[in-house]
Amino acid sequence: MEERKWRGFNRVLEESRRMCVRVSEVEGAVRPIRAPSPSVSGLNLSQTSELATEQRSVRLWRSGTMASQRPPSSTGRPASRSGSVIPGGGRPPTSVRPPPTAIRVPTGMVPGTSGHPGMRGGVPIPGVLSAPIKVTDRPVTQQGLSGMKTGMKGPQRQILDKSYYLGLLRSKINELTTETSKLHAEIEGYNQENSVYLSYEKRAESLAAEIKDMQGELADYNMLVDKLNTNTEMEEMINDYNMLKIQNDREAQSIDSIFTERREREEAIRALEEEIRRERRVADQVIQAMPVTKQEQYSTMTASNEELLQELAVLQEELDILGTRKEDFEMELSHSQIKQAVVRLHETLLALEAKRDAMEAENKSLGSPKEEREKLFQQVKEDNQEIASMDRQLTEIKARTRQITEDIRHLDQDSEAAQGECQQKYKELKRKEEEIDRFLDSFEESKDQELKKLTQGQENVVSLLEHCSRNMLRLRQVDTVTANQLKNMQEVLVSKETEVVQSESTARGLATESQRLQQDLDKVQQLEGKISGELSVLKETVSSMESELLTYRDLDALRSTAEQKKKRLLEDRTSLTQCQDAFSQLLDELEQKHEALKAKLQENETHAQLANLERKWQHLEQNNFVMKEFIASKSQESDYATVAKHVFQQVAEYNRSLIEALQSNRS
Amino acid sequence: MIDSSLSSLGAKVVLTSSSDQNHPSENIIDGNTETFWISTGMFPQEFIIRFAEPTQISTVTMDTYNVKHLKIEKNTSQSASQFEFVTEKELDCTEGRLQSNAISLNGGSATHLRFIITLGYDHFVSVHRVSFRN
């Protein structure tokens, strides 16, 4: 579609261009002869250019033609004058050059031309530059400047008579006819194209349907490819297919059922409609059968019914409207807090008004204050009496309850006493038995305890008796003591007591000191042990030193022993040197002998032979050894005995097993 | 006729082919048969006795043990060299007691006497005493 549009646009553009060309031709025909007619060929050349520039050029050209519609006399004028036609047109002198030389017209840069409305830079100057020099007509810059058309074709006809104009007109008419024919042909072509387009559209539709089918097929194939790629098994595929088929069948069935249902419904509707019609007819018949008055009544009633129905409809509508309005209002109310508050206040107001009304009614019902007072007094009295009677009743009830509870307790006690005499006896007996048992168990211990107590008591008694006797003695003394003496004694006692306390404290101190001293003693004893050990050691050392002293005191002896030792050592030395000498001499001698023998040996031929032979022997022995080793290794390598043995054994076993099998088969 | 310990005469054992700390070579010439010099294995073994001055020796008496073959050499020079063969003797094997042999040296004086034990009855031989007679 896009393309088609574009093509259509192109076509329109082309047409417009052609129209322009024609107009220009016509204008050119009207123009004076000397005026340089706008060259059609130049335009034709420009047809190859781009569309946008073409359009612009067309505009420019038009403006150019407009300018060139001036009288011919002005066209022939020099450029400088014609330039004055343009108000404020201070053209640069370069643009005034004659066209042949004006290879490049500075179209876009003419200063001062901006004052022309609808004129672009490089407006063709009427006269010399009346030829429509367009931007697109400029020489192809890439291939030099040779493409420029000057529009001036040498000397033209000088005599312009009737025949000339006739010829001119004819030629123009011819051109017009050719043009019209061309246009007709084009129109025909367009028509054809249109029809073709319709046919194409149809075909496109059919092709679109085909494409849809193809796409469906493609989707199927894609799915198949997917399945192949994902290695889905045939069974799964079949399962899917079956499922899909079942689904499709089900849907088709449902569609069928829906269709049938729909038909049934339609039939039912039709039947109902028929029934209604029948009923109406019956009703009409009935009405017709009725008397005239009734008929009139019926008609009026029906009319009123209809009216009422209409009214009902109207009212219903109103109700609906009101409902909607109410909803709107409620919405509004819910949205605005102030209105809600107002509603609440209204509610309270109503409640208060109701209360007020009630109170007013009460007020009306009330009598004078005195009566009221009396009434109240009476009421109070009645209430008091009632309260007193109730109190009395309460006390009575309380007394009764007490009595009843007491009765119950008595009854309980009686019953317990009656029942539990035997049990109590039994319990008592049991308790006694337990006591006896306990007593028996703890008899020995208690006996011991009691004996101990007894002995203690005896001792106590003895000590007390002694004390008593002593005291008796003292008492006898005391009896003799006078009061003064007593006082003295008391003082003495006090002093003694203090002394006792002191002495006790000192005793305590002494005890601690003794302990400390005991510890010290222990330490000292330990030290003593150590010291004694040390002492013994020291004694030993002293004894040894003393003995040593004895030896060392005898310096001469020591010296003598030392000298003896020295002497002995010297003797040893001398003897050893002698020994050394002897050894060396002997060694020399032996060496000499050895050398001599060696020389002798060397001289001996047999020795040499022997040595050679020995060497040879050694060599041979070595070779022998190597060969032996080689042989051993080779023999080891080629020792097939074990393998052979193994093989023979296996063969024998196999034979045996075969024989056994055969025998077993035979048997 | 001197039959005392050689050491007292100024003789010395100047060479022994074996040496044992517990049985030094002095034991040969100390005139005591209880002490001895013992070889440390293998043969031949030898020892050289030097006299303080050339001495006339006619007979050598030796108390030994396990010696089989003995060779005696002598010289008259001050140095222990240039010995000349004197005599040799095969000794009898004695079990449990010392071999006591008197060997005559054919007279002549000597300063060094060399005793070479070329063979023994056992691996080890011992020399208990050597004494000379003029």
XYZ file of N, CA and C in Angstrom, chain B residues 32-133:
306
model
N 110.370 -64.254 84.635
C 109.223 -64.822 85.328
C 108.374 -65.570 84.311
N 108.058 -66.808 84.625
C 107.237 -67.580 83.689
C 105.756 -67.289 83.847
N 105.414 -66.564 84.921
C 103.988 -66.249 85.123
C 103.505 -65.150 84.172
N 104.471 -64.264 83.817
C 104.084 -63.173 82.901
C 104.539 -63.538 81.505
N 103.888 -63.028 80.529
C 104.207 -63.435 79.145
C 103.825 -62.341 78.155
N 104.397 -62.521 76.995
C 104.016 -61.678 75.833
C 103.197 -62.556 74.904
N 102.159 -62.040 74.358
C 101.283 -62.831 73.495
C 101.141 -62.165 72.139
N 101.121 -62.996 71.111
C 100.942 -62.461 69.757
C 99.456 -62.156 69.529
N 99.195 -61.346 68.539
C 97.820 -60.949 68.270
C 97.297 -61.567 66.986
N 97.874 -62.727 66.652
C 97.326 -63.432 65.510
C 98.237 -63.387 64.314
N 98.129 -64.437 63.500
C 98.873 -64.568 62.247
C 100.366 -64.815 62.501
N 100.942 -65.297 61.439
C 102.381 -65.619 61.477
C 103.024 -65.076 60.229
N 104.296 -64.784 60.216
C 105.248 -64.959 61.329
C 105.201 -63.823 62.341
N 105.612 -64.149 63.570
C 105.771 -63.159 64.620
C 107.256 -63.149 64.996
N 107.655 -61.956 65.400
C 109.089 -61.891 65.782
C 109.303 -60.878 66.874
N 110.364 -61.041 67.601
C 110.816 -60.042 68.567
C 112.329 -60.006 68.594
N 112.877 -58.840 68.920
C 114.346 -58.659 68.885
C 114.801 -58.248 70.286
N 115.761 -58.876 70.760
C 116.341 -58.523 72.066
C 117.712 -57.914 71.806
N 117.899 -56.782 72.486
C 119.200 -56.104 72.339
C 119.946 -56.193 73.680
N 121.169 -56.449 73.544
C 122.036 -56.449 74.745
C 122.773 -55.133 74.807
N 123.193 -54.819 76.024
C 123.885 -53.524 76.197
C 125.238 -53.547 75.501
N 125.854 -54.689 75.476
C 127.154 -54.828 74.811
C 127.213 -56.212 74.176
N 128.129 -56.369 73.224
C 128.213 -57.692 72.606
C 128.479 -58.760 73.674
N 127.639 -59.768 73.627
C 127.667 -60.762 74.684
C 127.904 -62.141 74.061
N 128.592 -62.905 74.807
C 128.838 -64.281 74.370
C 127.648 -65.125 74.815
N 127.022 -65.778 73.865
C 125.846 -66.560 74.210
C 126.004 -67.953 73.621
N 125.863 -68.921 74.453
C 125.981 -70.292 73.954
C 124.613 -70.956 73.794
N 123.753 -70.762 74.814
C 122.472 -71.432 74.770
C 121.366 -70.441 75.140
N 120.229 -70.641 74.494
C 119.038 -69.838 74.829
C 117.987 -70.804 75.372
N 117.409 -70.441 76.496
C 116.341 -71.255 77.056
C 115.033 -70.471 76.902
N 114.058 -71.114 76.355
C 112.801 -70.396 76.091
C 111.635 -71.155 76.696
N 110.778 -70.407 77.352
C 109.510 -70.977 77.823
C 108.412 -70.334 76.980
N 107.803 -71.155 76.191
C 106.792 -70.624 75.245
C 105.575 -71.538 75.268
N 104.600 -71.142 74.493
C 103.406 -71.970 74.384
C 102.860 -71.874 72.965
N 102.571 -73.069 72.416
C 101.940 -73.151 71.093
C 102.859 -72.761 69.939
N 104.155 -72.628 70.218
C 105.061 -72.301 69.124
C 105.426 -73.603 68.408
N 105.399 -73.544 67.088
C 105.689 -74.763 66.332
C 107.092 -74.709 65.724
N 107.367 -73.574 65.076
C 108.660 -73.460 64.381
C 109.290 -72.144 64.729
N 110.509 -72.209 65.137
C 111.207 -71.019 65.614
C 112.507 -70.871 64.842
N 112.838 -69.604 64.527
C 114.078 -69.305 63.806
C 114.783 -68.207 64.578
N 116.069 -68.343 64.744
C 116.808 -67.355 65.527
C 117.884 -66.758 64.629
N 117.994 -65.405 64.686
C 119.029 -64.699 63.938
C 119.765 -63.792 64.918
N 120.934 -63.331 64.499
C 121.719 -62.444 65.388
C 122.555 -61.509 64.559
N 122.993 -60.441 65.214
C 123.983 -59.581 64.576
C 124.857 -58.967 65.662
N 125.881 -58.344 65.228
C 126.821 -57.770 66.199
C 126.894 -56.260 66.057
N 126.147 -55.731 65.125
C 126.183 -54.260 64.938
C 125.254 -53.582 65.946
N 125.354 -52.243 66.027
C 124.549 -51.485 66.992
C 123.118 -51.318 66.480
N 123.029 -51.354 65.162
C 121.676 -51.177 64.629
C 121.026 -52.533 64.397
N 119.733 -52.529 64.440
C 119.019 -53.789 64.301
C 118.838 -54.125 62.832
N 119.972 -54.501 62.260
C 119.911 -54.843 60.837
C 121.063 -55.816 60.526
N 120.961 -56.338 59.344
C 121.988 -57.253 58.874
C 122.153 -58.432 59.832
N 120.961 -59.084 60.018
C 120.996 -60.268 60.870
C 121.508 -61.439 60.061
N 122.128 -62.309 60.774
C 122.592 -63.518 60.102
C 121.934 -64.717 60.768
N 121.575 -65.646 59.925
C 120.840 -66.801 60.411
C 121.696 -67.591 61.403
N 121.089 -68.027 62.522
C 121.834 -68.817 63.510
C 121.295 -70.243 63.520
N 120.053 -70.354 63.855
C 119.486 -71.708 63.937
C 117.961 -71.636 63.815
N 117.389 -72.809 63.637
C 115.919 -72.872 63.690
C 115.524 -74.210 64.286
N 114.305 -74.188 64.826
C 113.933 -75.399 65.547
C 112.418 -75.621 65.447
N 112.094 -76.910 65.368
C 110.689 -77.327 65.389
C 110.382 -77.728 66.822
N 109.328 -77.096 67.409
C 109.004 -77.385 68.804
C 107.845 -78.360 68.851
N 107.809 -79.098 69.937
C 106.728 -80.067 70.116
C 105.508 -79.388 70.692
N 104.407 -80.015 70.427
C 103.151 -79.463 70.946
C 102.965 -79.972 72.371
N 102.726 -79.071 73.294
C 102.474 -79.457 74.677
C 101.121 -78.904 75.081
N 100.312 -79.780 75.663
C 98.977 -79.347 76.095
C 99.002 -79.117 77.587
N 98.622 -77.906 77.997
C 98.440 -77.640 79.417
C 99.705 -77.269 80.139
N 100.801 -77.234 79.442
C 102.022 -76.766 80.112
C 102.915 -76.066 79.108
N 103.958 -75.385 79.617
C 104.797 -74.566 78.742
C 105.797 -75.447 78.012
N 106.153 -74.949 76.815
C 107.242 -75.610 76.085
C 108.557 -75.017 76.613
N 109.318 -75.810 77.105
C 110.591 -75.319 77.636
C 111.713 -75.979 76.831
N 112.449 -75.150 76.114
C 113.476 -75.679 75.213
C 114.785 -74.907 75.395
N 115.822 -75.635 75.327
C 117.158 -75.024 75.352
C 117.739 -75.156 73.957
N 118.120 -73.996 73.410
C 118.593 -73.986 72.018
C 120.048 -73.515 72.039
N 120.905 -74.263 71.481
C 122.329 -73.866 71.468
C 122.576 -72.965 70.276
N 123.373 -71.935 70.480
C 123.602 -70.941 69.416
C 124.996 -71.056 68.817
N 125.660 -72.080 69.034
C 126.969 -72.335 68.441
C 128.026 -71.313 68.866
N 127.864 -70.745 70.000
C 128.850 -69.775 70.473
C 128.803 -68.464 69.726
N 129.796 -67.627 69.905
C 129.820 -66.322 69.229
C 129.094 -65.266 70.029
N 129.531 -64.037 69.796
C 128.906 -62.926 70.536
C 127.795 -62.278 69.661
N 126.984 -61.550 70.321
C 125.876 -60.881 69.586
C 125.382 -59.697 70.400
N 124.904 -58.683 69.702
C 124.249 -57.557 70.370
C 122.715 -57.642 70.189
N 122.304 -58.184 69.080
C 120.868 -58.343 68.826
C 120.558 -59.798 68.571
N 119.464 -60.220 69.138
C 118.986 -61.567 68.841
C 117.553 -61.433 68.325
N 117.348 -62.098 67.208
C 116.013 -61.952 66.578
C 115.352 -63.323 66.595
N 114.195 -63.367 67.187
C 113.433 -64.621 67.258
C 112.240 -64.496 66.315
N 112.204 -65.427 65.365
C 111.088 -65.380 64.410
C 110.283 -66.650 64.580
N 108.998 -66.456 64.957
C 108.107 -67.605 65.105
C 107.360 -67.719 63.796
N 107.731 -68.674 62.987
C 107.130 -68.783 61.655
C 105.826 -69.545 61.674
N 105.664 -70.453 62.654
C 104.420 -71.221 62.698
C 104.041 -71.473 64.141
N 102.773 -71.667 64.383
C 102.319 -71.998 65.724
C 101.313 -73.115 65.655
N 101.071 -73.704 66.829
C 100.057 -74.759 66.883
C 98.653 -74.165 66.978
N 98.605 -72.934 67.350
C 97.281 -72.273 67.414
C 97.405 -70.900 66.763
N 96.352 -70.167 66.759
C 96.398 -68.818 66.150
C 97.290 -67.905 66.952
N 97.347 -68.148 68.257
C 98.108 -67.240 69.120
C 99.232 -68.030 69.793
N 100.329 -67.328 69.950
C 101.451 -67.930 70.686
C 101.849 -66.977 71.803
N 102.452 -67.538 72.831
C 102.911 -66.698 73.937
C 104.352 -67.070 74.293
N 105.094 -66.052 74.674
C 106.478 -66.265 75.108
C 106.575 -65.834 76.563
N 106.945 -66.749 77.426
C 106.906 -66.458 78.851
C 108.270 -66.035 79.387
N 109.259 -66.690 78.908
C 110.591 -66.355 79.421
C 111.646 -66.722 78.388
N 112.680 -65.844 78.351
C 113.863 -66.149 77.523
C 115.109 -65.912 78.407
N 115.935 -66.883 78.460
C 117.156 -66.687 79.254
C 118.357 -67.257 78.475
N 119.468 -66.723 78.826
C 120.699 -67.095 78.079
C 121.706 -67.722 79.022
N 122.496 -68.451 78.368
C 123.620 -69.009 79.125
C 124.872 -68.777 78.313
